[in-house]
PDB file of C-alpha atoms in Angstrom:
ATOM      1  CA  UNK A   1      94.057  89.927  89.884  1.00 52.00           C
ATOM      2  CA  UNK A   2      92.645  86.503  90.400  1.00 44.00           C
ATOM      3  CA  UNK A   3      94.067  83.932  92.790  1.00 41.00           C
ATOM      4  CA  UNK A   4      94.494  80.307  92.853  1.00 41.00           C
ATOM      5  CA  UNK A   5      93.698  76.805  94.251  1.00 36.00           C
ATOM      6  CA  UNK A   6      94.871  73.157  94.672  1.00 30.00           C
ATOM      7  CA  UNK A   7      94.642  69.672  95.424  1.00 35.00           C
ATOM      8  CA  UNK A   8      94.726  58.442  95.647  1.00 32.00           C
ATOM      9  CA  UNK A   9      94.341  53.662  95.123  1.00 31.00           C
ATOM     10  CA  UNK A  10      95.186  49.070  94.672  1.00 32.00           C
ATOM     11  CA  UNK A  11      95.537  45.061  95.032  1.00 32.00           C
ATOM     12  CA  UNK A  12      95.834  41.558  93.555  1.00 31.00           C
ATOM     13  CA  UNK A  13      95.447  40.188  90.005  1.00 31.00           C
ATOM     14  CA  UNK A  14      96.076  37.148  87.809  1.00 30.00           C
ATOM     15  CA  UNK A  15      99.442  36.022  86.546  1.00 27.00           C
ATOM     16  CA  UNK A  16     101.292  38.941  84.987  1.00 28.00           C
ATOM     17  CA  UNK A  17      98.936  41.399  86.706  1.00 27.00           C
ATOM     18  CA  UNK A  18      97.477  42.580  83.390  1.00 25.00           C
ATOM     19  CA  UNK A  19      93.822  42.008  84.143  1.00 29.00           C
ATOM     20  CA  UNK A  20      91.000  44.291  85.074  1.00 35.00           C
ATOM     21  CA  UNK A  21      89.775  44.053  88.643  1.00 37.00           C
ATOM     22  CA  UNK A  22      87.632  45.906  91.140  1.00 44.00           C
ATOM     23  CA  UNK A  23      88.840  46.375  94.716  1.00 54.00           C
ATOM     24  CA  UNK A  24      88.272  48.877  97.522  1.00 60.00           C
ATOM     25  CA  UNK A  25      91.075  50.941  95.982  1.00 73.00           C
ATOM     26  CA  UNK A  26      89.276  51.220  92.639  1.00 83.00           C
ATOM     27  CA  UNK A  27      89.660  49.534  89.266  1.00 90.00           C
ATOM     28  CA  UNK A  28      93.089  49.008  87.735  1.00 92.00           C
ATOM     29  CA  UNK A  29      94.382  47.596  84.480  1.00 93.00           C
ATOM     30  CA  UNK A  30      98.105  47.417  83.776  1.00 94.00           C
ATOM     31  CA  UNK A  31     101.470  46.091  84.850  1.00 94.00           C
ATOM     32  CA  UNK A  32     102.561  44.931  88.297  1.00 93.00           C
ATOM     33  CA  UNK A  33     105.844  44.089  89.962  1.00 91.00           C
ATOM     34  CA  UNK A  34     106.819  40.905  91.877  1.00 91.00           C
ATOM     35  CA  UNK A  35     104.979  42.201  94.943  1.00 89.00           C
ATOM     36  CA  UNK A  36     101.831  42.767  92.838  1.00 90.00           C
ATOM     37  CA  UNK A  37     102.147  46.515  93.274  1.00 90.00           C
ATOM     38  CA  UNK A  38     101.263  48.643  90.293  1.00 93.00           C
ATOM     39  CA  UNK A  39     104.356  48.976  88.143  1.00 94.00           C
ATOM     40  CA  UNK A  40     104.929  50.121  84.573  1.00 95.00           C
ATOM     41  CA  UNK A  41     102.097  51.530  82.489  1.00 96.00           C
ATOM     42  CA  UNK A  42      98.550  51.301  83.772  1.00 95.00           C
ATOM     43  CA  UNK A  43      95.106  52.872  84.043  1.00 95.00           C
ATOM     44  CA  UNK A  44      93.183  53.334  87.274  1.00 94.00           C
ATOM     45  CA  UNK A  45      89.621  54.393  88.091  1.00 93.00           C
ATOM     46  CA  UNK A  46      89.721  55.567  91.695  1.00 91.00           C
ATOM     47  CA  UNK A  47      86.861  55.191  94.199  1.00 89.00           C
ATOM     48  CA  UNK A  48      86.193  58.947  94.171  1.00 88.00           C
ATOM     49  CA  UNK A  49      85.715  58.968  90.388  1.00 90.00           C
ATOM     50  CA  UNK A  50      89.143  60.350  89.472  1.00 93.00           C
ATOM     51  CA  UNK A  51      91.089  58.645  86.672  1.00 94.00           C
ATOM     52  CA  UNK A  52      94.839  58.154  86.273  1.00 95.00           C
ATOM     53  CA  UNK A  53      96.566  56.812  83.185  1.00 96.00           C
ATOM     54  CA  UNK A  54     100.333  56.621  83.002  1.00 96.00           C
ATOM     55  CA  UNK A  55     103.434  55.178  84.559  1.00 96.00           C
ATOM     56  CA  UNK A  56     103.805  53.573  87.988  1.00 95.00           C
ATOM     57  CA  UNK A  57     106.860  52.574  89.979  1.00 94.00           C
ATOM     58  CA  UNK A  58     106.343  49.994  92.723  1.00 92.00           C
ATOM     59  CA  UNK A  59     102.856  51.158  93.597  1.00 91.00           C
ATOM     60  CA  UNK A  60     103.195  54.911  93.126  1.00 92.00           C
ATOM     61  CA  UNK A  61     102.576  57.213  90.193  1.00 94.00           C
ATOM     62  CA  UNK A  62     106.061  57.822  88.844  1.00 95.00           C
ATOM     63  CA  UNK A  63     107.053  59.041  85.393  1.00 96.00           C
ATOM     64  CA  UNK A  64     104.722  60.522  82.799  1.00 97.00           C
ATOM     65  CA  UNK A  65     101.009  60.357  83.417  1.00 96.00           C
ATOM     66  CA  UNK A  66      97.615  62.050  83.173  1.00 97.00           C
ATOM     67  CA  UNK A  67      95.329  62.520  86.164  1.00 96.00           C
ATOM     68  CA  UNK A  68      91.712  63.565  85.532  1.00 95.00           C
ATOM     69  CA  UNK A  69      89.766  64.864  88.515  1.00 94.00           C
ATOM     70  CA  UNK A  70      86.043  64.252  88.886  1.00 92.00           C
ATOM     71  CA  UNK A  71      85.457  68.007  89.092  1.00 92.00           C
ATOM     72  CA  UNK A  72      86.882  68.543  85.587  1.00 93.00           C
ATOM     73  CA  UNK A  73      90.454  69.480  86.474  1.00 94.00           C
ATOM     74  CA  UNK A  74      93.291  67.643  84.721  1.00 96.00           C
ATOM     75  CA  UNK A  75      97.048  67.300  85.248  1.00 97.00           C
ATOM     76  CA  UNK A  76      99.311  66.008  82.473  1.00 97.00           C
ATOM     77  CA  UNK A  77     103.007  65.701  83.122  1.00 97.00           C
ATOM     78  CA  UNK A  78     105.682  64.141  85.276  1.00 97.00           C
ATOM     79  CA  UNK A  79     105.255  62.379  88.630  1.00 95.00           C
ATOM     80  CA  UNK A  80     107.690  61.296  91.310  1.00 94.00           C
ATOM     81  CA  UNK A  81     106.794  59.045  94.242  1.00 92.00           C
ATOM     82  CA  UNK A  82     103.112  59.729  93.777  1.00 92.00           C
ATOM     83  CA  UNK A  83     103.400  63.515  93.592  1.00 94.00           C
ATOM     84  CA  UNK A  84     103.446  66.002  90.740  1.00 95.00           C
ATOM     85  CA  UNK A  85     107.146  66.614  90.177  1.00 95.00           C
ATOM     86  CA  UNK A  86     108.887  67.943  87.059  1.00 95.00           C
ATOM     87  CA  UNK A  87     107.323  69.517  83.979  1.00 97.00           C
ATOM     88  CA  UNK A  88     103.554  69.473  83.796  1.00 97.00           C
ATOM     89  CA  UNK A  89     100.321  71.218  82.859  1.00 97.00           C
ATOM     90  CA  UNK A  90      97.393  71.625  85.236  1.00 97.00           C
ATOM     91  CA  UNK A  91      94.008  72.711  83.874  1.00 96.00           C
ATOM     92  CA  UNK A  92      91.555  73.895  86.535  1.00 95.00           C
ATOM     93  CA  UNK A  93      87.757  73.423  86.385  1.00 94.00           C
ATOM     94  CA  UNK A  94      87.177  77.079  85.476  1.00 93.00           C
ATOM     95  CA  UNK A  95      89.582  76.894  82.504  1.00 93.00           C
ATOM     96  CA  UNK A  96      92.597  78.559  84.063  1.00 95.00           C
ATOM     97  CA  UNK A  97      95.812  76.596  83.612  1.00 96.00           C
ATOM     98  CA  UNK A  98      99.413  76.397  84.726  1.00 97.00           C
ATOM     99  CA  UNK A  99     102.278  75.122  82.575  1.00 98.00           C
ATOM    100  CA  UNK A 100     105.719  74.742  84.100  1.00 97.00           C
ATOM    101  CA  UNK A 101     107.759  73.210  86.884  1.00 97.00           C
ATOM    102  CA  UNK A 102     106.375  71.228  89.842  1.00 96.00           C
ATOM    103  CA  UNK A 103     108.060  69.951  92.961  1.00 94.00           C
ATOM    104  CA  UNK A 104     106.294  67.556  95.337  1.00 92.00           C
ATOM    105  CA  UNK A 105     102.786  68.715  94.332  1.00 93.00           C
ATOM    106  CA  UNK A 106     103.643  72.429  94.410  1.00 94.00           C
ATOM    107  CA  UNK A 107     104.066  74.848  91.522  1.00 95.00           C
ATOM    108  CA  UNK A 108     107.778  75.351  92.059  1.00 94.00           C
ATOM    109  CA  UNK A 109     110.407  76.689  89.662  1.00 94.00           C
ATOM    110  CA  UNK A 110     109.597  78.472  86.396  1.00 96.00           C
ATOM    111  CA  UNK A 111     106.088  78.448  84.986  1.00 97.00           C
ATOM    112  CA  UNK A 112     103.240  80.353  83.372  1.00 98.00           C
ATOM    113  CA  UNK A 113      99.745  80.721  84.814  1.00 97.00           C
ATOM    114  CA  UNK A 114      96.893  81.599  82.431  1.00 97.00           C
ATOM    115  CA  UNK A 115      93.941  83.207  84.204  1.00 95.00           C
ATOM    116  CA  UNK A 116      90.340  82.913  83.068  1.00 94.00           C
ATOM    117  CA  UNK A 117      90.129  86.672  82.404  1.00 94.00           C
ATOM    118  CA  UNK A 118      93.067  86.519  79.964  1.00 95.00           C
ATOM    119  CA  UNK A 119      95.729  87.740  82.392  1.00 96.00           C
ATOM    120  CA  UNK A 120      98.997  85.792  82.611  1.00 97.00           C
ATOM    121  CA  UNK A 121     101.856  85.448  85.050  1.00 97.00           C
ATOM    122  CA  UNK A 122     105.188  84.153  83.769  1.00 97.00           C
ATOM    123  CA  UNK A 123     108.143  83.693  86.078  1.00 96.00           C
ATOM    124  CA  UNK A 124     109.341  82.091  89.294  1.00 96.00           C
ATOM    125  CA  UNK A 125     107.250  80.050  91.747  1.00 95.00           C
ATOM    126  CA  UNK A 126     107.992  78.731  95.216  1.00 94.00           C
ATOM    127  CA  UNK A 127     105.825  76.268  97.142  1.00 91.00           C
ATOM    128  CA  UNK A 128     102.778  77.132  95.046  1.00 92.00           C
ATOM    129  CA  UNK A 129     103.075  80.938  95.088  1.00 93.00           C
ATOM    130  CA  UNK A 130     104.536  83.527  92.742  1.00 95.00           C
ATOM    131  CA  UNK A 131     107.945  84.103  94.256  1.00 95.00           C
ATOM    132  CA  UNK A 132     111.027  85.640  92.638  1.00 95.00           C
ATOM    133  CA  UNK A 133     111.266  87.482  89.334  1.00 96.00           C
ATOM    134  CA  UNK A 134     108.137  87.444  87.223  1.00 97.00           C
ATOM    135  CA  UNK A 135     105.913  89.338  84.790  1.00 97.00           C
ATOM    136  CA  UNK A 136     102.173  89.754  85.265  1.00 96.00           C
ATOM    137  CA  UNK A 137     100.211  90.884  82.190  1.00 96.00           C
ATOM    138  CA  UNK A 138      96.814  92.554  82.517  1.00 95.00           C
ATOM    139  CA  UNK A 139      95.088  91.760  79.213  1.00 94.00           C
ATOM    140  CA  UNK A 140      92.175  94.191  79.553  1.00 93.00           C
ATOM    141  CA  UNK A 141      94.391  97.279  79.710  1.00 93.00           C
ATOM    142  CA  UNK A 142      97.576  96.014  77.999  1.00 93.00           C
ATOM    143  CA  UNK A 143      99.688  96.690  81.095  1.00 95.00           C
ATOM    144  CA  UNK A 144     102.536  94.521  82.380  1.00 96.00           C
ATOM    145  CA  UNK A 145     104.240  94.430  85.749  1.00 95.00           C
ATOM    146  CA  UNK A 146     107.781  93.056  85.911  1.00 96.00           C
ATOM    147  CA  UNK A 147     109.395  92.770  89.279  1.00 96.00           C
ATOM    148  CA  UNK A 148     110.021  90.882  92.469  1.00 95.00           C
ATOM    149  CA  UNK A 149     107.328  88.722  94.042  1.00 95.00           C
ATOM    150  CA  UNK A 150     107.252  87.241  97.546  1.00 93.00           C
ATOM    151  CA  UNK A 151     104.712  84.655  98.692  1.00 90.00           C
ATOM    152  CA  UNK A 152     102.296  85.517  95.899  1.00 91.00           C
ATOM    153  CA  UNK A 153     102.418  89.316  95.979  1.00 92.00           C
ATOM    154  CA  UNK A 154     104.499  92.106  94.464  1.00 92.00           C
ATOM    155  CA  UNK A 155     107.186  92.995  96.990  1.00 93.00           C
ATOM    156  CA  UNK A 156     110.283  95.100  96.310  1.00 93.00           C
ATOM    157  CA  UNK A 157     111.558  96.691  93.074  1.00 96.00           C
ATOM    158  CA  UNK A 158     109.320  96.615  90.022  1.00 96.00           C
ATOM    159  CA  UNK A 159     108.439  98.217  86.692  1.00 96.00           C
ATOM    160  CA  UNK A 160     104.901  98.804  85.389  1.00 96.00           C
ATOM    161  CA  UNK A 161     104.745  99.174  81.609  1.00 95.00           C
ATOM    162  CA  UNK A 162     101.770 101.237  80.450  1.00 95.00           C
ATOM    163  CA  UNK A 163     101.052 101.761  76.725  1.00 92.00           C
ATOM    164  CA  UNK A 164     102.790 105.164  76.626  1.00 92.00           C
ATOM    165  CA  UNK A 165     104.886 105.409  79.786  1.00 95.00           C
ATOM    166  CA  UNK A 166     106.496 103.380  82.607  1.00 96.00           C
ATOM    167  CA  UNK A 167     106.630 103.486  86.380  1.00 97.00           C
ATOM    168  CA  UNK A 168     109.795 102.437  88.244  1.00 97.00           C
ATOM    169  CA  UNK A 169     109.698 102.011  92.011  1.00 96.00           C
ATOM    170  CA  UNK A 170     109.092  99.874  95.080  1.00 95.00           C
ATOM    171  CA  UNK A 171     106.013  97.765  95.820  1.00 95.00           C
ATOM    172  CA  UNK A 172     104.497  96.581  99.070  1.00 92.00           C
ATOM    173  CA  UNK A 173     101.710  93.967  99.134  1.00 88.00           C
ATOM    174  CA  UNK A 174     100.924  94.545  95.436  1.00 90.00           C
ATOM    175  CA  UNK A 175     100.762  98.356  95.728  1.00 92.00           C
ATOM    176  CA  UNK A 176     103.393 100.954  94.722  1.00 94.00           C
ATOM    177  CA  UNK A 177     104.858 102.618  97.789  1.00 93.00           C
ATOM    178  CA  UNK A 178     107.639 105.107  98.467  1.00 95.00           C
ATOM    179  CA  UNK A 179     109.991 106.923  96.050  1.00 95.00           C
ATOM    180  CA  UNK A 180     109.734 106.240  92.322  1.00 96.00           C
ATOM    181  CA  UNK A 181     109.498 107.853  88.913  1.00 96.00           C
ATOM    182  CA  UNK A 182     107.493 107.818  85.697  1.00 97.00           C
ATOM    183  CA  UNK A 183     109.379 107.812  82.387  1.00 96.00           C
ATOM    184  CA  UNK A 184     107.946 109.037  79.089  1.00 95.00           C
ATOM    185  CA  UNK A 185     109.357 107.735  75.781  1.00 89.00           C
ATOM    186  CA  UNK A 186     112.842 107.717  77.263  1.00 85.00           C
ATOM    187  CA  UNK A 187     112.917 111.518  77.145  1.00 91.00           C
ATOM    188  CA  UNK A 188     111.518 112.812  80.425  1.00 94.00           C
ATOM    189  CA  UNK A 189     111.176 111.648  84.028  1.00 95.00           C
ATOM    190  CA  UNK A 190     108.688 112.685  86.682  1.00 95.00           C
ATOM    191  CA  UNK A 191     110.040 112.030  90.184  1.00 96.00           C
ATOM    192  CA  UNK A 192     107.920 111.662  93.291  1.00 95.00           C
ATOM    193  CA  UNK A 193     106.586 109.077  95.703  1.00 94.00           C
ATOM    194  CA  UNK A 194     103.514 106.969  96.436  1.00 95.00           C
ATOM    195  CA  UNK A 195     101.690 107.025  99.742  1.00 93.00           C
ATOM    196  CA  UNK A 196      99.160 104.327 100.601  1.00 87.00           C
ATOM    197  CA  UNK A 197      96.072 105.853 102.171  1.00 86.00           C
ATOM    198  CA  UNK A 198      92.804 104.566 103.494  1.00 81.00           C
ATOM    199  CA  UNK A 199      90.038 104.563 100.882  1.00 76.00           C
ATOM    200  CA  UNK A 200      87.473 107.259 101.816  1.00 74.00           C
ATOM    201  CA  UNK A 201      84.576 104.838 101.309  1.00 69.00           C
ATOM    202  CA  UNK A 202      85.880 102.941 104.360  1.00 66.00           C
ATOM    203  CA  UNK A 203      85.487 105.999 106.598  1.00 63.00           C
ATOM    204  CA  UNK A 204      81.805 105.730 107.414  1.00 56.00           C
ATOM    205  CA  UNK A 205      80.442 104.178 110.602  1.00 47.00           C
ATOM    206  CA  UNK A 206      80.853 100.399 110.582  1.00 52.00           C
ATOM    207  CA  UNK A 207      83.589 100.431 107.935  1.00 51.00           C
ATOM    208  CA  UNK A 208      85.890  98.507 110.274  1.00 53.00           C
ATOM    209  CA  UNK A 209      83.784  95.476 109.436  1.00 49.00           C
ATOM    210  CA  UNK A 210      84.742  95.693 105.742  1.00 47.00           C
ATOM    211  CA  UNK A 211      87.624  93.280 106.244  1.00 48.00           C
ATOM    212  CA  UNK A 212      90.741  95.395 106.378  1.00 47.00           C
ATOM    213  CA  UNK A 213      92.358  92.382 108.042  1.00 51.00           C
ATOM    214  CA  UNK A 214      94.919  90.240 106.228  1.00 57.00           C
ATOM    215  CA  UNK A 215      92.997  86.944 106.423  1.00 55.00           C
ATOM    216  CA  UNK A 216      90.331  85.231 104.347  1.00 54.00           C
ATOM    217  CA  UNK A 217      87.023  84.007 105.828  1.00 53.00           C
ATOM    218  CA  UNK A 218      88.496  80.481 106.124  1.00 52.00           C
ATOM    219  CA  UNK A 219      91.428  81.795 108.171  1.00 52.00           C
ATOM    220  CA  UNK A 220      94.055  81.539 105.424  1.00 53.00           C
ATOM    221  CA  UNK A 221      96.330  84.465 104.629  1.00 58.00           C
ATOM    222  CA  UNK A 222      94.877  86.973 102.175  1.00 58.00           C
ATOM    223  CA  UNK A 223      97.295  87.560  99.271  1.00 65.00           C
ATOM    224  CA  UNK A 224      95.441  90.094  97.129  1.00 68.00           C
ATOM    225  CA  UNK A 225      95.608  93.881  97.261  1.00 71.00           C
ATOM    226  CA  UNK A 226      95.199  95.303 100.786  1.00 72.00           C
ATOM    227  CA  UNK A 227      91.513  95.944 101.358  1.00 73.00           C
ATOM    228  CA  UNK A 228      90.525  99.566 101.838  1.00 77.00           C
ATOM    229  CA  UNK A 229      93.928 100.996 100.838  1.00 83.00           C
ATOM    230  CA  UNK A 230      94.607 103.099  97.718  1.00 86.00           C
ATOM    231  CA  UNK A 231      97.996 104.368  96.417  1.00 90.00           C
ATOM    232  CA  UNK A 232      98.257 108.141  95.897  1.00 92.00           C
ATOM    233  CA  UNK A 233     101.015 109.624  93.689  1.00 94.00           C
ATOM    234  CA  UNK A 234     102.785 112.771  94.898  1.00 94.00           C
ATOM    235  CA  UNK A 235     104.776 114.379  92.056  1.00 94.00           C
ATOM    236  CA  UNK A 236     107.859 116.448  92.920  1.00 94.00           C
ATOM    237  CA  UNK A 237     110.065 117.296  89.910  1.00 94.00           C
ATOM    238  CA  UNK A 238     110.415 116.716  86.177  1.00 94.00           C
ATOM    239  CA  UNK A 239     113.842 116.149  84.576  1.00 94.00           C
ATOM    240  CA  UNK A 240     115.352 114.874  81.358  1.00 94.00           C
ATOM    241  CA  UNK A 241     115.656 111.090  81.196  1.00 94.00           C
ATOM    242  CA  UNK A 242     118.852 109.732  82.760  1.00 92.00           C
ATOM    243  CA  UNK A 243     119.276 106.007  83.431  1.00 92.00           C
ATOM    244  CA  UNK A 244     121.367 106.699  86.524  1.00 93.00           C
ATOM    245  CA  UNK A 245     118.358 108.363  88.154  1.00 93.00           C
ATOM    246  CA  UNK A 246     116.194 105.231  87.897  1.00 94.00           C
ATOM    247  CA  UNK A 247     115.433 103.272  91.100  1.00 93.00           C
ATOM    248  CA  UNK A 248     117.136  99.865  91.598  1.00 91.00           C
ATOM    249  CA  UNK A 249     116.141  97.174  89.097  1.00 91.00           C
ATOM    250  CA  UNK A 250     114.376  93.968  90.253  1.00 92.00           C
ATOM    251  CA  UNK A 251     116.746  91.138  91.191  1.00 89.00           C
ATOM    252  CA  UNK A 252     116.208  87.399  91.883  1.00 89.00           C
ATOM    253  CA  UNK A 253     115.313  86.401  95.436  1.00 85.00           C
ATOM    254  CA  UNK A 254     117.789  84.000  97.066  1.00 81.00           C
ATOM    255  CA  UNK A 255     116.001  80.986  98.546  1.00 70.00           C
ATOM    256  CA  UNK A 256     117.025  80.413 102.133  1.00 61.00           C
ATOM    257  CA  UNK A 257     118.050  76.927 103.144  1.00 46.00           C
ATOM    258  CA  UNK A 258     115.517  76.797 105.953  1.00 46.00           C
ATOM    259  CA  UNK A 259     112.731  77.553 103.439  1.00 49.00           C
ATOM    260  CA  UNK A 260     114.009  74.848 101.105  1.00 48.00           C
ATOM    261  CA  UNK A 261     114.003  72.311 103.937  1.00 54.00           C
ATOM    262  CA  UNK A 262     110.219  72.726 104.332  1.00 59.00           C
ATOM    263  CA  UNK A 263     109.747  70.468 101.296  1.00 57.00           C
ATOM    264  CA  UNK A 264     111.936  67.790 102.905  1.00 60.00           C
ATOM    265  CA  UNK A 265     109.908  68.056 106.110  1.00 62.00           C
ATOM    266  CA  UNK A 266     106.686  67.514 104.137  1.00 62.00           C
ATOM    267  CA  UNK A 267     108.278  64.497 102.434  1.00 59.00           C
ATOM    268  CA  UNK A 268     109.317  63.086 105.840  1.00 56.00           C
ATOM    269  CA  UNK A 269     105.819  63.497 107.283  1.00 64.00           C
ATOM    270  CA  UNK A 270     104.224  61.827 104.259  1.00 58.00           C
ATOM    271  CA  UNK A 271     106.701  58.936 104.427  1.00 56.00           C
ATOM    272  CA  UNK A 272     105.825  57.999 108.007  1.00 51.00           C
ATOM    273  CA  UNK A 273     102.147  58.945 107.950  1.00 54.00           C
ATOM    274  CA  UNK A 274     101.069  55.305 107.702  1.00 48.00           C
ATOM    275  CA  UNK A 275     104.039  53.320 108.995  1.00 47.00           C
ATOM    276  CA  UNK A 276     104.628  55.471 112.055  1.00 50.00           C
ATOM    277  CA  UNK A 277     107.680  57.426 113.064  1.00 44.00           C
ATOM    278  CA  UNK A 278     110.921  55.618 113.996  1.00 42.00           C
ATOM    279  CA  UNK A 279     111.909  55.660 117.644  1.00 40.00           C
ATOM    280  CA  UNK A 280     115.248  57.042 118.758  1.00 38.00           C
ATOM    281  CA  UNK A 281     116.552  53.472 119.176  1.00 38.00           C
ATOM    282  CA  UNK A 282     115.433  52.534 115.637  1.00 37.00           C
ATOM    283  CA  UNK A 283     117.140  55.566 114.165  1.00 35.00           C
ATOM    284  CA  UNK A 284     120.309  54.786 116.073  1.00 36.00           C
ATOM    285  CA  UNK A 285     120.218  51.218 114.736  1.00 36.00           C
ATOM    286  CA  UNK A 286     120.259  52.459 111.138  1.00 37.00           C
ATOM    287  CA  UNK A 287     123.421  54.498 111.569  1.00 36.00           C
ATOM    288  CA  UNK A 288     126.592  52.886 110.274  1.00 39.00           C
ATOM    289  CA  UNK A 289     130.156  53.722 111.170  1.00 36.00           C
ATOM    290  CA  UNK A 290     132.222  55.399 108.444  1.00 36.00           C
ATOM    291  CA  UNK A 291     135.216  53.230 109.546  1.00 35.00           C
ATOM    292  CA  UNK A 292     135.505  49.825 107.778  1.00 42.00           C
ATOM    293  CA  UNK A 293     134.766  46.979 110.199  1.00 44.00           C
ATOM    294  CA  UNK A 294     138.196  45.410 109.680  1.00 44.00           C
ATOM    295  CA  UNK A 295     139.924  48.583 110.843  1.00 36.00           C
ATOM    296  CA  UNK A 296     137.971  49.045 114.050  1.00 38.00           C
ATOM    297  CA  UNK A 297     140.301  48.780 117.093  1.00 40.00           C
ATOM    298  CA  UNK A 298     138.994  48.057 120.589  1.00 45.00           C
ATOM    299  CA  UNK A 299     140.621  50.684 122.777  1.00 37.00           C
ATOM    300  CA  UNK A 300     140.198  50.287 126.568  1.00 44.00           C
ATOM    301  CA  UNK A 301     138.712  53.132 128.585  1.00 42.00           C
ATOM    302  CA  UNK A 302     141.286  55.632 129.778  1.00 38.00           C
ATOM    303  CA  UNK A 303     141.260  58.242 132.511  1.00 43.00           C
ATOM    304  CA  UNK A 304     142.578  61.372 130.881  1.00 33.00           C
ATOM    305  CA  UNK A 305     143.495  62.819 134.265  1.00 39.00           C
ATOM    306  CA  UNK A 306     146.105  60.026 134.732  1.00 43.00           C
ATOM    307  CA  UNK A 307     147.966  60.972 131.560  1.00 38.00           C
TER     308      UNK A 307
END
């Protein structure tokens, strides 16, 4: 299974702002507001060679627009406060593409990712990773996996649909693990369990250097199949098919509030990156009393021990 990837402009003009000009922030042609910030529809050629054409709102990309990267990638869709936010399509330089929901520059919500090898993933995303209920289709072998995903990998209950049979069970870091069963044409069931064992080819001297660790060379977390581990099926019994004997079905993953707040933290950091963070006194000065000013009563200090 393949994995993914990721990834700015401005100034003065003539009356009306609808002239073409060249400044340190690139070339721009389009509307401006009273402060001469980009506003309305416009086109920009950025200093790094990227191109944006679409809607602005007081200096930031906001609304529908198309952003073409110098490396060949392209995003077409909705923007909010300068970030990809809403429905949109991102085409990567290698031809892979994502169509679906975005939130503050992350794939977030429901969307479909089309891989260069023909595989697809359709389902839930969270902060740029497959997360929640989703279906991954392996085109080369006509196999689909429907189940629960966490942080980009299969975790929890899932169902693998092969051309002539199905596997129901639990998954851990993309691999089947623990009790499960195979079903055949809805008539028979083979019960057993998967054990994840070290691949024999990792047993020779020096195999510890073959990256069994859970990190990539750049230090980021590795989210593919565990290196050097293979799942082994241990069959136990065969019975007639009965739905009540199937393992638990995949269910949506509730998003914790503390996880959701990470997006707000990112927004806060971006907001004050240039202007600086407010001091405690400044924050206090922005707080207003919920009591109307006309109803405020000046009560003298009292010693509660004299009451």
